[in-house]
């Protein structure tokens, strides 16, 4: 074999191997997580240790770290400098801006948002944590659970972050004491039970020394749990994805020639296949999916977060800002709603006398903040009567839009329940909001809520919307007050009479599982078997 032929063979092999590596990387699960903690709790050091011990740092980065550490007069490599990139951050030893880092292990790929912990940077933490699947909250083992630690847990609860990993850091400075760790676990567990946080895990670590960060620590034989990296690699996030409520905000109409008309956008939630019936909102025109296209070709199914182009069998009017949904799973269509708002503008406070641009998905409308229902003290978690919202303050507001928007509750659908407010004069993003059920639009509910001052009360209203009110024809009693002129009139035939005539008891069977697991197939088969046995089914 000639040398040129051999080189071509080696080059082709390398290209093939590179393609396989790229495909393997793209097929890995993606976990987005954020870090939060008080000043000097070790957030940046923890991230640096994760990257360093998992061998996710390039040699030139390591050389730069060593040089920077030497210039600062430090003997060891300062791993915090990996994420603290601003000069003010390096000088003061604190995190100010949100820094993003990317790395991967054989099991999973990650996006890290290193967010500041100080109260004056609350808006930065909200921004970094808004898309996170997991929040790492650091607590200094010497100081225990501080007000800031509770505030970070509250913000994670407010943003409906599915998983929280509490890392008790600097265990090396308390002689790796099990008693110190357990007291922090007990105190934070009691606090988190009052919030809407469903999965809380505790790990004792030393980010500086590397104990229980990537590798299990020999200094804490009493701890038999997981390391930080192992938890990040194995925490279940597939169940957190909303694959039920199909939402497709149309971003652009694709018309390359007269024989093709498609609607481009990203699937916010749910799944869709060719042949399925859809409804275009807000026109309520019905059609059927003809095909689904991507840059790489047609798809048999599209899922949440995929950028696609959908073509329909009928020529209906759909444009930017509209939304395609399933016929029997329609979001709320309204121009009035209540939301939790985090104010981000440092120049002007919130005003109820001016209008803002409200960006919800691909839909941009004019919006007004009609009322400030209450303001939340992020330190005490108590509600206060608001006059306005200043920079980094959080409160509940009532909003009216000039045109209807197509939304779900943020608790049910984070992608379709979030929005931003934009100053029309400066074009600055002034606030980020999370739509909540209109619990406080009822006077009696608002009066009851106003008397609550516990952390639990601040999130109880948000937790109460666990049921999905977005099925067509179903109205939530919380979201829509019942007219006083409408009352329930029980029929003459009760459940017992029906069971006696049918000859069997009544029950409801709920089939649940991931998309494509066979729920519908099994349900239809069960219905057929029951019907064949003479059982009345629906």
C-alpha positions as a printed Julia matrix, in Angstrom:
538×3 Matrix{Float64}:
   0.0    0.0    0.0
   1.38   3.43  -0.93
   1.91   6.12   1.7
  -0.81   8.36   0.19
  -3.33   5.52   0.24
  -2.37   4.72   3.82
  -2.8    8.37   4.81
  -6.25   8.45   3.23
  -7.18   5.29   5.11
  -6.0    6.75   8.43
  -7.75  10.05   7.69
 -11.0    8.26   6.85
 -10.72   6.23  10.05
 -10.19   9.38  12.11
 -13.19  11.06  10.49
 -15.31   8.0   11.23
 -14.15   7.89  14.85
 -14.78  11.63  15.24
 -18.3   11.21  13.87
 -18.97   8.39  16.35
 -17.66  10.47  19.25
 -19.79  13.43  18.17
 -22.9   11.26  17.86
 -22.26   9.71  21.27
 -21.86  13.16  22.82
 -25.04  14.53  21.25
 -27.06  11.53  22.44
 -26.06  12.02  26.09
 -28.55  13.41  28.59
 -28.05  17.09  29.38
 -28.25  18.3   32.97
 -28.4   22.03  33.64
 -27.54  22.95  37.18
 -26.82  26.09  39.11
 -24.84  26.87  42.25
 -25.89  29.25  45.01
 -24.51  30.11  48.4
 -23.43  32.92  50.68
 -20.29  34.92  50.0
 -17.17  32.76  50.46
 -19.12  29.51  50.77
 -17.0   28.04  47.98
 -19.29  27.94  44.93
 -16.6   28.76  42.38
 -14.09  26.5   44.13
 -16.57  23.61  43.98
 -17.07  24.07  40.24
 -13.34  24.35  39.7
 -12.8   21.15  41.67
 -15.51  19.37  39.63
 -13.83  20.39  36.37
 -10.31  19.68  37.63
 -10.94  16.24  39.16
 -13.13  15.11  36.25
 -10.3   16.11  33.87
 -12.46  18.63  32.03
  -9.77  21.35  32.01
  -7.44  21.87  29.06
  -3.73  22.22  29.65
  -3.64  25.87  28.59
  -6.44  26.63  31.06
  -4.5   24.9   33.83
  -1.32  26.82  32.94
  -3.26  30.08  33.03
  -4.69  29.15  36.43
  -1.25  28.42  37.81
   0.1   31.72  36.49
  -2.84  33.69  37.92
  -2.49  31.97  41.28
   1.25  32.75  41.4
   0.59  36.42  40.63
  -1.81  36.48  43.58
   0.86  35.0   45.84
  -0.97  31.7   46.33
   0.99  28.47  46.66
  -1.75  26.16  45.38
  -3.82  26.49  42.22
  -6.88  28.64  42.92
  -9.65  26.65  41.22
 -12.21  29.41  41.83
 -10.53  31.48  39.11
 -11.95  29.11  36.5
 -15.37  30.74  36.82
 -14.63  34.09  38.48
 -13.58  35.82  35.27
 -14.28  39.47  36.06
 -11.46  41.54  37.58
 -13.77  42.68  40.41
 -14.57  39.05  41.18
 -10.89  38.08  41.4
  -9.98  41.11  43.47
 -12.79  40.68  46.0
 -12.98  36.88  45.94
 -16.72  36.9   45.25
 -18.98  35.97  42.34
 -20.83  38.88  40.69
 -21.82  37.82  37.18
 -23.38  34.53  36.06
 -20.64  32.33  34.6
 -21.49  29.33  32.43
 -19.25  26.3   32.04
 -19.71  23.17  29.97
 -18.26  19.73  30.57
 -19.13  16.08  30.04
 -18.49  12.7   31.61
 -19.03   9.26  30.07
 -22.55   9.28  31.54
 -23.9   12.8   30.97
 -23.11  16.29  29.72
 -23.56  19.37  31.88
 -24.13  23.1   31.73
 -23.14  24.88  34.95
 -24.42  28.32  35.91
 -22.25  29.76  38.68
 -24.56  32.4   40.18
 -23.78  35.03  42.84
 -25.17  34.5   46.31
 -25.41  38.04  47.65
 -28.87  39.61  47.94
 -27.94  42.52  45.67
 -27.43  40.03  42.8
 -30.77  38.23  43.19
 -31.67  39.0   39.57
 -28.48  37.23  38.44
 -29.39  34.14  40.43
 -32.95  34.12  39.05
 -31.59  34.4   35.51
 -29.07  31.59  35.96
 -31.48  29.26  37.76
 -34.52  29.79  35.54
 -33.69  26.83  33.26
 -31.87  24.65  35.8
 -32.83  21.03  36.41
 -30.95  21.03  39.71
 -29.71  23.63  42.18
 -26.6   23.15  44.31
 -26.88  25.17  47.53
 -23.65  25.48  49.49
 -23.59  25.92  53.25
 -20.43  26.69  55.22
 -20.12  23.98  57.86
 -18.66  26.54  60.3
 -21.6   28.95  59.99
 -24.52  26.56  59.6
 -27.82  27.5   57.96
 -27.87  31.27  57.41
 -30.59  33.59  56.18
 -28.99  33.52  52.73
 -29.16  29.71  52.7
 -32.9   29.87  53.27
 -33.25  32.59  50.65
 -31.5   30.45  48.03
 -33.79  27.52  48.82
 -36.82  29.78  48.52
 -35.73  31.09  45.12
 -35.14  27.52  43.92
 -38.67  26.68  45.1
 -40.04  29.8   43.43
 -38.47  28.76  40.12
 -39.81  25.2   40.5
 -36.32  23.7   40.32
 -37.02  19.94  40.48
 -33.94  18.87  42.46
 -31.86  20.52  45.18
 -28.43  19.28  46.28
 -27.31  20.83  49.57
 -23.51  20.65  49.88
 -22.2   21.27  53.39
 -18.79  22.66  52.47
 -15.53  23.19  54.39
 -15.96  20.02  56.41
 -12.16  19.99  56.75
 -12.42  23.08  58.96
 -14.74  21.33  61.45
 -12.66  18.15  61.64
 -15.11  16.3   59.36
 -17.62  16.21  62.23
 -20.68  14.04  61.68
 -22.56  15.95  64.4
 -22.05  19.28  62.64
 -23.23  17.84  59.34
 -26.29  16.18  60.88
 -27.39  19.34  62.7
 -27.31  21.27  59.4
 -29.24  18.48  57.66
 -31.93  18.51  60.36
 -32.31  22.29  60.33
 -32.46  22.63  56.54
 -34.79  19.65  56.17
 -37.24  21.31  58.56
 -37.04  24.53  56.55
 -37.33  22.93  53.09
 -40.42  20.97  54.15
 -42.28  24.29  54.14
 -41.36  24.97  50.51
 -42.29  23.33  47.23
 -39.09  21.28  46.94
 -39.68  17.6   46.25
 -36.13  16.23  46.11
 -33.45  17.4   48.56
 -30.11  15.57  48.94
 -27.31  16.42  51.41
 -23.58  15.78  50.85
 -20.7   16.73  53.2
 -17.79  18.04  51.12
 -14.56  19.97  51.11
 -14.29  21.71  47.75
 -10.76  22.85  48.52
  -9.47  19.37  49.39
 -11.77  17.44  47.02
 -13.61  15.36  49.65
 -16.84  13.85  48.2
 -16.75  16.14  45.16
 -15.69  13.69  42.46
 -14.19  10.94  44.61
 -15.48   9.52  47.89
 -13.73  10.88  50.95
 -11.67   8.7   53.28
 -11.92  11.4   55.94
 -15.64  10.79  56.49
 -16.14   7.01  56.87
 -19.43   7.7   58.64
 -20.93   9.03  55.38
 -22.17   6.29  53.06
 -23.94   8.47  50.5
 -23.03   9.64  47.03
 -20.41  12.11  45.86
 -21.45  15.34  44.15
 -20.46  14.2   40.65
 -22.07  10.77  41.07
 -25.32  12.44  42.11
 -25.17  14.78  39.12
 -24.59  11.83  36.81
 -27.38   9.65  38.2
 -30.19  12.01  39.3
 -33.33  11.24  37.29
 -34.36  14.18  35.12
 -36.39  12.45  32.4
 -39.52  12.54  34.57
 -39.14  16.32  34.97
 -39.66  16.97  31.27
 -43.18  17.86  30.21
 -43.91  15.4   27.41
 -47.69  15.67  27.81
 -48.69  19.22  26.94
 -47.7   19.86  23.32
 -46.84  23.54  22.88
 -45.28  24.85  19.66
 -44.87  28.66  19.52
 -44.45  29.64  15.88
 -41.32  31.7   15.39
 -41.23  32.08  11.61
 -43.15  31.01   8.51
 -40.91  29.18   6.0
 -41.89  29.74   2.37
 -38.93  28.86   0.08
 -41.23  28.26  -2.9
 -44.93  28.03  -3.7
 -45.1   24.26  -3.0
 -43.83  24.47   0.58
 -45.22  26.35   3.58
 -43.91  25.4    7.01
 -43.89  26.84  10.49
 -40.54  27.05  12.25
 -40.02  27.07  15.99
 -38.87  25.1   19.02
 -41.12  22.61  20.78
 -41.63  24.13  24.23
 -43.08  20.94  25.7
 -44.74  17.69  24.72
 -44.29  15.59  21.6
 -45.83  15.59  18.13
 -45.99  13.16  15.2
 -47.14  13.42  11.58
 -50.83  12.61  11.28
 -51.81  14.09  14.64
 -54.59  16.67  14.85
 -53.56  20.16  16.0
 -55.24  23.49  16.66
 -53.76  26.87  15.76
 -54.19  29.43  18.53
 -55.68  31.93  18.95
 -57.71  31.41  15.75
 -58.85  27.9   16.88
 -58.51  26.66  13.29
 -57.95  22.88  13.15
 -55.66  20.9   10.88
 -53.38  17.86  10.87
 -49.59  17.6   10.9
 -48.41  16.63   7.43
 -44.66  16.39   8.07
 -41.92  17.43  10.49
 -38.62  18.72   9.1
 -35.17  19.5   10.48
 -31.86  20.43   8.91
 -30.97  16.74   8.79
 -34.24  15.56   7.21
 -37.76  14.55   8.2
 -38.67  13.2   11.65
 -41.15  10.55  12.73
 -41.57  12.38  16.04
 -40.45  15.66  17.59
 -40.02  16.16  21.32
 -39.5   18.99  23.76
 -36.62  21.44  23.01
 -36.22  20.34  19.37
 -36.05  23.04  16.69
 -38.27  21.91  13.81
 -40.43  22.99  10.89
 -44.02  21.69  10.82
 -46.16  21.52   7.7
 -49.95  21.14   7.88
 -52.39  19.41   5.57
 -54.64  22.49   5.39
 -53.81  26.03   4.31
 -54.73  27.89   7.5
 -53.54  31.29   8.65
 -50.67  30.86  11.11
 -48.02  33.48  11.8
 -45.31  34.43  14.31
 -46.67  34.54  17.85
 -49.34  31.91  17.19
 -49.15  28.48  18.79
 -49.9   24.94  17.65
 -51.34  22.61  20.3
 -53.31  19.38  20.44
 -57.04  19.66  20.01
 -57.88  18.24  23.45
 -55.03  19.9   25.35
 -55.34  23.65  25.03
 -53.56  26.2   27.24
 -55.33  29.11  28.82
 -56.09  31.99  26.46
 -56.48  35.23  28.38
 -55.2   38.77  28.61
 -55.36  38.86  32.42
 -53.3   36.8   34.84
 -51.26  36.98  38.03
 -47.55  36.29  38.24
 -44.5   36.3   40.49
 -42.23  39.07  39.23
 -38.51  39.62  39.84
 -37.6   43.23  39.1
 -34.29  43.6   37.23
 -34.07  47.26  36.26
 -31.57  49.26  38.3
 -32.65  52.65  36.93
 -36.44  52.67  37.38
 -38.8   50.9   39.81
 -41.93  49.1   38.7
 -44.7   51.47  37.67
 -48.43  50.72  37.43
 -49.04  53.86  35.39
 -47.0   52.97  32.32
 -47.04  50.12  29.83
 -44.37  47.55  29.05
 -43.7   45.13  26.22
 -44.58  41.63  27.39
 -42.58  38.89  25.66
 -44.16  35.45  26.13
 -42.52  32.85  23.93
 -42.62  34.28  20.42
 -45.58  36.53  21.19
 -44.88  40.21  21.91
 -47.77  42.35  23.21
 -48.26  45.49  25.23
 -48.83  44.81  28.92
 -49.78  46.73  32.06
 -49.12  45.88  35.7
 -52.5   46.7   37.24
 -51.8   45.83  40.85
 -49.04  44.86  43.24
 -50.65  42.13  45.33
 -47.76  41.69  47.75
 -43.97  41.85  47.97
 -41.88  38.96  49.28
 -39.02  39.63  51.65
 -36.46  37.19  50.27
 -34.65  37.05  53.6
 -37.53  36.47  56.03
 -39.86  35.03  53.32
 -42.7   37.15  54.74
 -45.16  39.11  52.65
 -45.29  42.88  52.9
 -47.53  45.57  51.47
 -45.75  46.94  48.41
 -45.53  50.48  47.1
 -43.39  49.38  44.18
 -40.7   46.89  43.22
 -37.08  47.99  43.16
 -34.01  46.22  41.76
 -33.81  42.53  42.87
 -37.17  42.66  44.68
 -39.77  39.93  44.13
 -43.52  40.26  44.36
 -46.85  39.03  43.1
 -48.62  41.22  40.53
 -51.75  41.31  38.41
 -51.09  41.94  34.71
 -53.35  42.88  31.81
 -52.14  42.46  28.23
 -53.46  44.36  25.23
 -53.97  41.04  23.42
 -54.59  37.53  24.75
 -51.55  35.34  25.38
 -51.47  31.54  25.32
 -50.08  30.33  28.63
 -49.94  27.58  31.23
 -49.2   27.86  34.9
 -45.44  28.03  35.48
 -45.79  25.14  37.92
 -47.2   22.94  35.15
 -45.07  24.18  32.27
 -41.94  26.23  32.95
 -41.39  27.01  29.25
 -44.94  28.25  28.59
 -45.44  29.83  32.0
 -42.55  32.29  31.94
 -42.26  35.75  30.38
 -40.24  38.96  30.51
 -41.18  42.63  30.61
 -39.29  45.07  28.36
 -39.06  48.84  28.71
 -40.37  50.18  25.37
 -38.23  53.33  25.62
 -34.84  51.78  26.37
 -35.54  48.21  25.15
 -34.05  46.88  28.42
 -35.38  43.72  30.06
 -36.8   45.09  33.31
 -38.44  42.01  34.85
 -38.83  38.25  34.61
 -42.14  36.66  35.55
 -43.67  33.28  36.37
 -47.4   32.93  35.76
 -49.37  31.61  38.72
 -53.04  30.6   39.17
 -55.29  33.52  40.01
 -55.74  32.43  43.62
 -55.47  35.99  44.84
 -58.0   37.39  42.39
 -60.65  36.12  44.8
 -61.18  38.7   47.58
 -61.73  36.05  50.25
 -58.6   34.15  49.18
 -56.55  37.33  49.11
 -57.65  38.31  52.59
 -56.77  34.85  53.86
 -53.39  34.91  52.16
 -52.59  38.36  53.52
 -52.81  37.03  57.05
 -50.19  34.35  56.33
 -46.58  35.22  57.15
 -44.81  31.88  57.2
 -42.47  30.63  54.43
 -45.02  27.95  53.66
 -47.71  30.53  53.02
 -45.57  32.24  50.43
 -45.54  29.16  48.25
 -48.74  27.38  49.25
 -50.67  29.13  46.53
 -48.13  28.02  43.96
 -48.17  24.44  45.21
 -51.92  24.2   45.01
 -51.98  24.15  41.21
 -50.75  20.56  41.0
 -53.7   19.56  38.82
 -53.5   20.53  35.17
 -56.31  22.96  34.26
 -55.31  23.13  30.6
 -57.42  20.31  29.15
 -60.12  21.57  26.8
 -63.44  21.99  28.53
 -62.0   21.62  32.02
 -62.11  24.71  34.24
 -60.08  25.02  37.42
 -62.0   26.32  40.39
 -58.85  28.11  41.5
 -58.2   29.86  38.22
 -61.81  30.79  37.41
 -64.16  31.86  40.24
 -67.56  30.18  40.0
 -70.5   32.5   39.43
 -72.73  32.9   42.53
 -75.75  32.24  40.29
 -74.53  28.71  39.44
 -75.08  25.87  41.91
 -74.65  22.11  41.75
 -77.91  20.13  41.48
 -77.41  16.45  42.27
 -79.26  14.09  39.91
 -81.82  11.47  40.9
 -79.52   8.54  40.06
 -76.62   8.18  42.46
 -73.48   6.07  42.21
 -74.92   3.21  44.3
 -77.94   2.89  42.02
 -75.76   2.76  38.92
 -73.49   0.1   40.46
 -76.51  -2.01  41.44
 -78.0   -1.87  37.93
 -74.65  -2.51  36.19
 -73.79  -5.36  38.52
 -70.28  -4.15  39.35
 -68.46  -1.42  41.27
 -67.24   1.79  39.65
 -63.6    2.8   39.53
 -61.13   4.96  37.63
 -57.9    3.45  36.29
 -55.01   5.8   35.57
 -52.28   4.72  33.15
 -49.1    6.78  33.38
 -45.56   6.49  32.08
 -43.05   8.04  29.7
 -43.93   8.85  26.12
 -43.86   5.76  23.94
 -43.98   3.32  26.85
 -47.29   1.84  25.69
 -49.85   3.54  27.95
 -52.49   4.01  25.25
 -52.02   0.51  23.82
 -52.47  -1.12  27.24
 -55.42   1.13  28.14
 -57.25   0.28  24.91
 -56.62  -3.42  25.43
 -57.92  -3.27  29.01
 -61.03  -1.43  27.83
 -61.66  -4.09  25.16
 -61.3   -6.93  27.67
 -63.63  -5.25  30.17
 -66.2   -4.52  27.46
 -66.04  -8.15  26.28
 -66.73  -9.24  29.86
 -69.9   -7.15  29.99
 -68.42  -4.32  32.05
 -69.61  -0.78  31.34
 -66.52   1.22  30.33
 -65.62   4.65  29.05
